[in-house]
Tab-separated table of C-alpha atoms in Angstrom:
chain	number	residue	atom	x	y	z
A	89	MET	CA	-16.408	-4.265	87.774
A	90	SER	CA	-14.963	-0.977	88.976
A	91	VAL	CA	-15.586	2.448	87.536
A	92	ARG	CA	-13.118	5.262	88.099
A	93	PHE	CA	-14.165	8.871	87.619
A	94	MET	CA	-11.999	11.892	87.364
A	95	GLN	CA	-12.256	14.130	90.413
A	96	SER	CA	-12.989	17.161	88.342
A	97	ALA	CA	-15.971	15.422	86.837
A	98	LEU	CA	-17.623	14.670	90.247
A	99	SER	CA	-16.759	17.705	92.308
A	100	ARG	CA	-20.348	18.321	93.429
A	101	TRP	CA	-23.559	16.332	93.463
A	102	LEU	CA	-27.061	17.541	94.030
A	103	PRO	CA	-29.065	15.767	96.746
A	104	GLY	CA	-30.944	12.818	95.387
A	105	ALA	CA	-28.832	12.597	92.281
A	106	VAL	CA	-28.647	9.109	90.891
A	107	LEU	CA	-25.690	7.857	88.921
A	108	VAL	CA	-26.715	5.242	86.370
A	109	LEU	CA	-23.994	3.003	85.021
A	110	GLY	CA	-24.534	0.799	82.012
A	111	LEU	CA	-22.599	-1.324	79.587
A	112	ALA	CA	-22.504	-0.097	75.989
A	113	MET	CA	-24.018	-2.707	73.677
A	114	PRO	CA	-22.138	-3.426	70.454
A	115	VAL	CA	-23.575	-1.611	67.430
A	116	THR	CA	-23.677	-3.435	64.138
A	117	ALA	CA	-22.870	-1.118	61.239
A	118	PHE	CA	-25.425	-1.251	58.473
A	119	ALA	CA	-23.843	-2.689	55.323
A	120	CYS	CA	-24.233	-0.332	52.409
A	121	ASP	CA	-25.850	-1.588	49.229
A	122	VAL	CA	-24.221	-0.519	45.983
A	123	ARG	CA	-24.795	-1.397	42.354
A	124	ILE	CA	-22.621	-1.108	39.269
A	125	GLY	CA	-24.069	0.083	35.976
A	126	THR	CA	-23.441	-0.956	32.397
A	127	LEU	CA	-19.822	-0.935	31.265
A	128	VAL	CA	-19.646	1.108	28.074
A	129	ALA	CA	-16.601	0.613	25.838
A	130	SER	CA	-16.090	3.202	23.105
A	131	PRO	CA	-14.744	1.608	19.898
A	132	ILE	CA	-11.240	2.573	18.802
A	133	ALA	CA	-10.413	3.608	15.237
A	134	TYR	CA	-6.673	2.945	14.930
A	135	ASP	CA	-4.580	4.538	12.185
A	136	PRO	CA	-1.021	3.147	12.309
A	137	PHE	CA	0.388	5.986	10.199
A	138	GLY	CA	-1.659	8.874	11.591
A	139	MET	CA	-0.419	11.674	13.798
A	140	THR	CA	-3.023	10.598	16.380
A	141	PRO	CA	-3.328	6.819	16.139
A	142	GLY	CA	-6.603	6.608	18.088
A	143	GLU	CA	-7.707	6.506	21.713
A	144	GLY	CA	-10.540	4.782	23.540
A	145	SER	CA	-12.362	4.799	26.851
A	146	LEU	CA	-14.353	2.677	29.280
A	147	ARG	CA	-17.141	4.096	31.407
A	148	THR	CA	-19.478	2.879	34.118
A	149	THR	CA	-21.480	4.170	37.072
A	150	VAL	CA	-21.759	3.060	40.696
A	151	ASP	CA	-24.939	3.812	42.682
A	152	LEU	CA	-25.620	3.841	46.396
A	153	VAL	CA	-28.875	1.896	46.743
A	154	GLU	CA	-29.116	1.782	50.538
A	155	GLY	CA	-27.055	3.173	53.391
A	156	GLU	CA	-25.737	6.602	54.257
A	157	ASP	CA	-22.235	6.433	52.865
A	158	CYS	CA	-20.049	3.786	51.399
A	159	GLU	CA	-16.599	3.180	49.972
A	160	ALA	CA	-16.060	0.516	47.343
A	161	THR	CA	-13.346	-0.634	44.983
A	162	VAL	CA	-13.712	-1.185	41.259
A	163	ALA	CA	-11.202	-3.375	39.455
A	164	LEU	CA	-10.744	-3.891	35.719
A	165	VAL	CA	-10.170	-7.540	34.799
A	166	ASP	CA	-10.021	-9.577	31.611
A	167	ASP	CA	-12.239	-12.502	30.630
A	168	ALA	CA	-10.190	-14.759	32.933
A	169	SER	CA	-10.669	-12.338	35.891
A	170	ALA	CA	-6.964	-11.398	35.816
A	171	PRO	CA	-6.044	-7.750	36.546
A	172	LEU	CA	-6.211	-5.696	33.371
A	173	ARG	CA	-3.383	-3.153	33.385
A	174	THR	CA	-2.782	-2.993	29.626
A	175	ILE	CA	-4.769	-4.090	26.580
A	176	ARG	CA	-2.964	-5.724	23.675
A	177	PHE	CA	-3.984	-6.177	20.070
A	178	GLY	CA	-2.365	-7.849	17.067
A	179	ASP	CA	0.778	-9.922	16.804
A	180	ALA	CA	2.207	-11.218	20.081
A	181	THR	CA	5.755	-10.389	18.945
A	182	ARG	CA	4.969	-6.756	17.979
A	183	PRO	CA	1.662	-5.971	19.670
A	184	LEU	CA	-0.212	-2.716	19.776
A	185	VAL	CA	-0.413	-1.923	23.504
A	186	TYR	CA	-2.840	0.449	25.208
A	187	ARG	CA	-2.285	1.615	28.762
A	188	ILE	CA	-5.169	2.287	31.121
A	189	GLU	CA	-5.570	5.504	33.111
A	190	VAL	CA	-8.330	6.210	35.623
A	191	GLN	CA	-9.683	9.695	35.111
A	192	PRO	CA	-10.013	11.269	38.578
A	193	GLY	CA	-13.407	12.722	39.307
A	194	ASP	CA	-15.847	13.632	42.041
A	195	GLY	CA	-15.913	10.594	44.322
A	196	VAL	CA	-13.369	8.653	42.257
A	197	VAL	CA	-9.796	8.054	43.406
A	198	ALA	CA	-7.251	6.255	41.218
A	199	GLY	CA	-5.421	3.359	42.824
A	200	LEU	CA	-1.714	2.656	42.780
A	201	SER	CA	-2.329	0.138	40.004
A	202	PRO	CA	-4.099	1.277	36.809
A	203	ASP	CA	-6.653	-1.524	37.100
A	204	LEU	CA	-7.904	-0.352	40.523
A	205	SER	CA	-9.925	2.634	41.681
A	206	THR	CA	-11.926	3.607	44.760
A	207	VAL	CA	-15.372	5.194	44.756
A	208	ARG	CA	-16.882	7.104	47.672
A	209	LEU	CA	-20.649	7.396	47.822
A	210	THR	CA	-22.799	9.508	50.145
A	211	THR	CA	-26.465	10.414	50.374
A	212	ALA	CA	-25.523	13.760	48.866
A	213	ARG	CA	-23.632	12.016	46.068
A	214	PRO	CA	-25.333	8.635	45.550
A	215	ARG	CA	-23.912	8.097	42.061
A	216	VAL	CA	-20.370	8.381	40.698
A	217	THR	CA	-19.090	7.844	37.171
A	218	ILE	CA	-15.770	6.118	36.517
A	219	VAL	CA	-13.934	6.757	33.258
A	220	TRP	CA	-10.839	4.882	32.156
A	221	ARG	CA	-8.853	6.375	29.265
A	222	LEU	CA	-7.118	4.003	26.856
A	223	LEU	CA	-3.924	5.530	25.468
A	224	VAL	CA	-1.362	4.072	23.073
A	225	ASP	CA	1.618	2.913	25.108
A	226	GLN	CA	3.420	0.861	22.451
A	227	ASP	CA	2.689	1.799	18.851
A	228	SER	CA	2.731	-0.875	16.208
A	229	VAL	CA	1.496	-1.646	12.706
A	230	ILE	CA	-1.145	-4.356	12.922
A	231	ALA	CA	-3.048	-5.876	10.047
A	232	ALA	CA	-6.181	-4.075	8.917
A	233	GLY	CA	-9.356	-5.484	10.404
A	234	GLU	CA	-11.381	-5.653	13.605
A	235	TYR	CA	-10.113	-6.865	16.976
A	236	SER	CA	-12.051	-7.420	20.202
A	237	ARG	CA	-11.239	-7.875	23.894
A	238	ILE	CA	-13.525	-8.818	26.772
A	239	VAL	CA	-13.320	-6.328	29.656
A	240	GLN	CA	-14.985	-6.554	33.067
A	241	ALA	CA	-15.400	-4.063	35.905
A	242	MET	CA	-15.591	-5.769	39.326
A	243	LEU	CA	-17.267	-3.884	42.202
A	244	ARG	CA	-16.615	-4.893	45.812
A	245	THR	CA	-17.379	-3.301	49.194
A	246	PRO	CA	-15.224	-4.027	52.259
A	247	ASP	CA	-17.973	-6.084	53.930
A	248	ALA	CA	-19.260	-7.864	50.810
A	249	ALA	CA	-18.516	-11.518	50.333
A	250	ASP	CA	-19.251	-11.351	46.618
A	251	ALA	CA	-18.290	-8.943	43.886
A	252	PHE	CA	-20.642	-7.542	41.279
A	253	SER	CA	-19.381	-7.170	37.749
A	254	ALA	CA	-20.227	-5.425	34.493
A	255	ARG	CA	-18.970	-6.929	31.251
A	256	SER	CA	-18.358	-5.420	27.833
A	257	THR	CA	-16.526	-6.027	24.572
A	258	LEU	CA	-13.913	-3.496	23.510
A	259	LEU	CA	-13.631	-3.214	19.733
A	260	LEU	CA	-10.650	-1.871	17.807
A	261	ARG	CA	-10.758	-1.290	14.078
A	262	SER	CA	-7.398	-1.067	12.378
A	263	ILE	CA	-8.104	1.173	9.395
A	264	ALA	CA	-6.691	-0.044	6.078
A	265	ARG	CA	-3.875	2.298	5.116
A	266	ALA	CA	-1.208	2.418	2.407
A	267	GLN	CA	1.357	5.156	1.863
A	268	ALA	CA	4.151	5.904	-0.570
A	269	ASN	CA	7.157	8.109	0.052
A	270	PHE	CA	9.554	9.040	-2.714
A	271	ALA	CA	13.256	9.914	-2.572
A	272	GLY	CA	15.467	10.655	-5.537
A	273	THR	CA	18.923	9.538	-4.431
A	274	SER	CA	18.712	7.906	-1.022
A	275	SER	CA	16.686	5.530	1.120
A	276	GLY	CA	15.745	8.224	3.667
A	277	PHE	CA	12.097	9.165	3.492
A	278	ALA	CA	9.970	12.008	4.729
A	279	SER	CA	6.511	11.219	6.007
A	280	GLY	CA	3.546	11.505	3.704
A	281	THR	CA	3.301	11.341	-0.064
A	282	SER	CA	5.891	13.387	-1.945
A	283	ALA	CA	7.027	14.014	-5.503
A	284	GLN	CA	10.548	14.576	-6.751
A	285	ALA	CA	12.203	15.098	-10.096
A	286	ILE	CA	14.760	12.601	-11.314
A	287	ASP	CA	17.455	14.543	-13.117
A	288	LEU	CA	18.734	12.501	-16.062
A	289	GLY	CA	21.452	14.997	-16.867
A	290	THR	CA	22.620	15.139	-20.485
A	291	LEU	CA	20.610	12.483	-22.231
A	292	THR	CA	22.629	9.636	-23.686
A	293	THR	CA	21.436	6.287	-24.918
A	294	GLY	CA	21.386	3.715	-22.135
A	295	GLU	CA	21.878	6.298	-19.368
A	296	GLN	CA	20.337	5.163	-16.058
A	297	ARG	CA	19.185	6.863	-12.896
A	298	THR	CA	17.676	5.385	-9.756
A	299	ALA	CA	15.351	6.579	-7.024
A	300	MET	CA	13.692	4.826	-4.129
A	301	LEU	CA	10.034	4.289	-3.374
A	302	GLN	CA	9.061	3.427	0.178
A	303	VAL	CA	5.725	1.684	0.558
A	304	ARG	CA	4.198	0.955	3.933
A	305	ALA	CA	0.792	-0.526	4.545
A	306	ASN	CA	-1.138	-2.674	6.982
A	307	THR	CA	-2.729	-4.629	4.164
A	308	VAL	CA	-1.950	-5.601	0.581
A	309	ALA	CA	-0.959	-2.422	-1.263
A	310	HIS	CA	-1.982	-1.739	-4.865
A	311	LEU	CA	0.374	0.301	-7.020
A	312	LEU	CA	-0.944	2.039	-10.118
A	313	VAL	CA	1.723	3.524	-12.402
A	314	VAL	CA	0.760	5.979	-15.131
A	315	SER	CA	3.078	7.763	-17.574
A	316	ALA	CA	1.710	11.035	-18.949
A	317	ASN	CA	3.501	10.418	-22.247
A	318	THR	CA	3.225	6.614	-22.384
A	319	GLY	CA	6.898	6.019	-21.640
A	320	HIS	CA	8.448	8.870	-23.638
A	321	LEU	CA	10.438	11.960	-22.719
A	322	VAL	CA	8.835	14.754	-24.707
A	323	GLY	CA	10.713	17.850	-25.905
A	324	SER	CA	9.543	21.138	-24.463
A	325	ASP	CA	9.978	23.121	-27.697
A	326	SER	CA	7.653	21.472	-30.181
A	327	GLY	CA	6.388	18.492	-28.217
A	328	LYS	CA	6.950	16.333	-31.266
A	329	ALA	CA	10.426	15.078	-30.342
A	330	ARG	CA	9.989	11.967	-28.185
A	331	ILE	CA	12.707	9.849	-26.609
A	332	PRO	CA	11.635	6.454	-25.288
A	333	TYR	CA	12.706	5.290	-21.842
A	334	GLY	CA	12.123	2.296	-19.610
A	335	LEU	CA	11.103	2.042	-15.970
A	336	ALA	CA	11.671	-0.917	-13.675
A	337	ILE	CA	10.350	-1.214	-10.118
A	338	ASP	CA	12.443	-3.460	-7.931
A	339	GLY	CA	13.907	-5.072	-11.054
A	340	THR	CA	10.560	-5.717	-12.756
A	341	PRO	CA	9.932	-3.744	-15.996
A	342	VAL	CA	6.791	-1.605	-16.040
A	343	ASP	CA	4.682	-1.318	-19.192
A	344	LEU	CA	4.243	2.419	-19.610
A	345	SER	CA	2.118	2.236	-22.746
A	346	GLY	CA	-0.909	2.481	-20.452
A	347	PRO	CA	-1.795	2.281	-16.752
A	348	SER	CA	0.145	-0.524	-15.098
A	349	SER	CA	-0.709	-2.105	-11.756
A	350	ARG	CA	0.876	-4.492	-9.312
A	351	THR	CA	0.327	-5.550	-5.714
A	352	ILE	CA	2.835	-5.860	-2.919
A	353	ALA	CA	2.582	-6.939	0.705
A	354	PRO	CA	4.958	-4.780	2.769
A	355	PRO	CA	6.027	-6.028	6.194
A	356	LEU	CA	3.918	-4.775	9.095
A	357	THR	CA	6.433	-2.159	10.206
A	358	ILE	CA	6.672	1.618	10.156
A	359	ASP	CA	9.467	1.368	7.574
A	360	GLY	CA	7.558	-0.901	5.192
A	361	VAL	CA	9.546	-1.842	2.114
A	362	ALA	CA	11.937	0.171	-0.093
A	363	LEU	CA	11.652	-0.438	-3.837
A	364	GLU	CA	14.233	0.689	-6.368
A	365	LEU	CA	12.982	2.736	-9.316
A	366	ARG	CA	15.356	2.486	-12.263
A	367	VAL	CA	14.973	4.680	-15.328
A	368	THR	CA	16.828	3.736	-18.532
A	369	VAL	CA	17.058	6.224	-21.408
A	370	GLY	CA	16.315	4.843	-24.876
A	371	GLU	CA	17.739	5.840	-28.253
A	372	VAL	CA	18.501	9.563	-28.466
A	373	ALA	CA	20.285	9.663	-31.822
A	374	GLY	CA	18.856	12.286	-34.175
A	375	MET	CA	16.803	14.027	-31.472
A	376	PRO	CA	17.038	17.837	-31.393
A	377	SER	CA	18.584	19.501	-28.394
A	378	GLY	CA	16.262	20.792	-25.703
A	379	ARG	CA	14.645	19.894	-22.438
A	380	TYR	CA	12.798	16.587	-22.283
A	381	SER	CA	10.488	15.372	-19.536
A	382	ASP	CA	7.685	13.062	-18.577
A	383	THR	CA	5.496	12.796	-15.503
A	384	ILE	CA	5.030	9.448	-13.793
A	385	THR	CA	2.247	9.137	-11.277
A	386	ILE	CA	2.463	6.291	-8.771
A	387	ASP	CA	-0.718	5.866	-6.803
A	388	VAL	CA	-0.671	3.595	-3.767
A	389	SER	CA	-3.896	2.414	-2.170
A	390	PRO	CA	-4.973	-0.356	0.233
């Protein structure tokens, strides 16, 4: 074995100086010991027709049990240990899809893939908290009810042969919703419940007018129809002149002599179903001139 020194390093030696040469022994790095905490999944309340359909989150902690500093990876996987990059609920053909985002924090670095993140632990920071946000990526109308998905967080250090995991069940509740939108002359609808007058013009026997009622729901919808004047157009002057009229919803006559109900099952889409409202004026002979009206209330509920 030969040892070469730089001249500048050995320019002068004191008498009796002894140069000791030794071989550096390999140093085995101490493997850090880390632990993953409970995986907490916040339940999601999903409203398919709301302005904010509903978000969720996953949260866990990673602790440094032994060692000075450590870097570990945490991966989100499903119940089959496959990478979990999105979470799907409902129908496979039109699913509700949530995307996963790692929320950066002190000691937490998001990976290139949404299912991966890196945590960095030190003696000064022996615990880090990882938060994943669940955001709607593909909106959809899914049937009312509760849905669940198994989610796991897998913790692994570079020198660990095994991974440690935390397991939780993510719950989503699709809130039962039913809405009605009303348009007088077309099939275009504004959002939310609305009311609109149907102008019957100059009343003549047998005169008809149509409007459209859009109903959308994620469950069976119940329609309750109530006529303020039990199916009569009432004169504004004395209130005694009454002209009968008929109402049909999607071709089916409605009994306006009292509250009338029916159920429909709209398709699970944002558009729902469009129903034709047809008003037919009854016998007007002998009725005094004036303005005649009635108020129909259509209540839609899940």
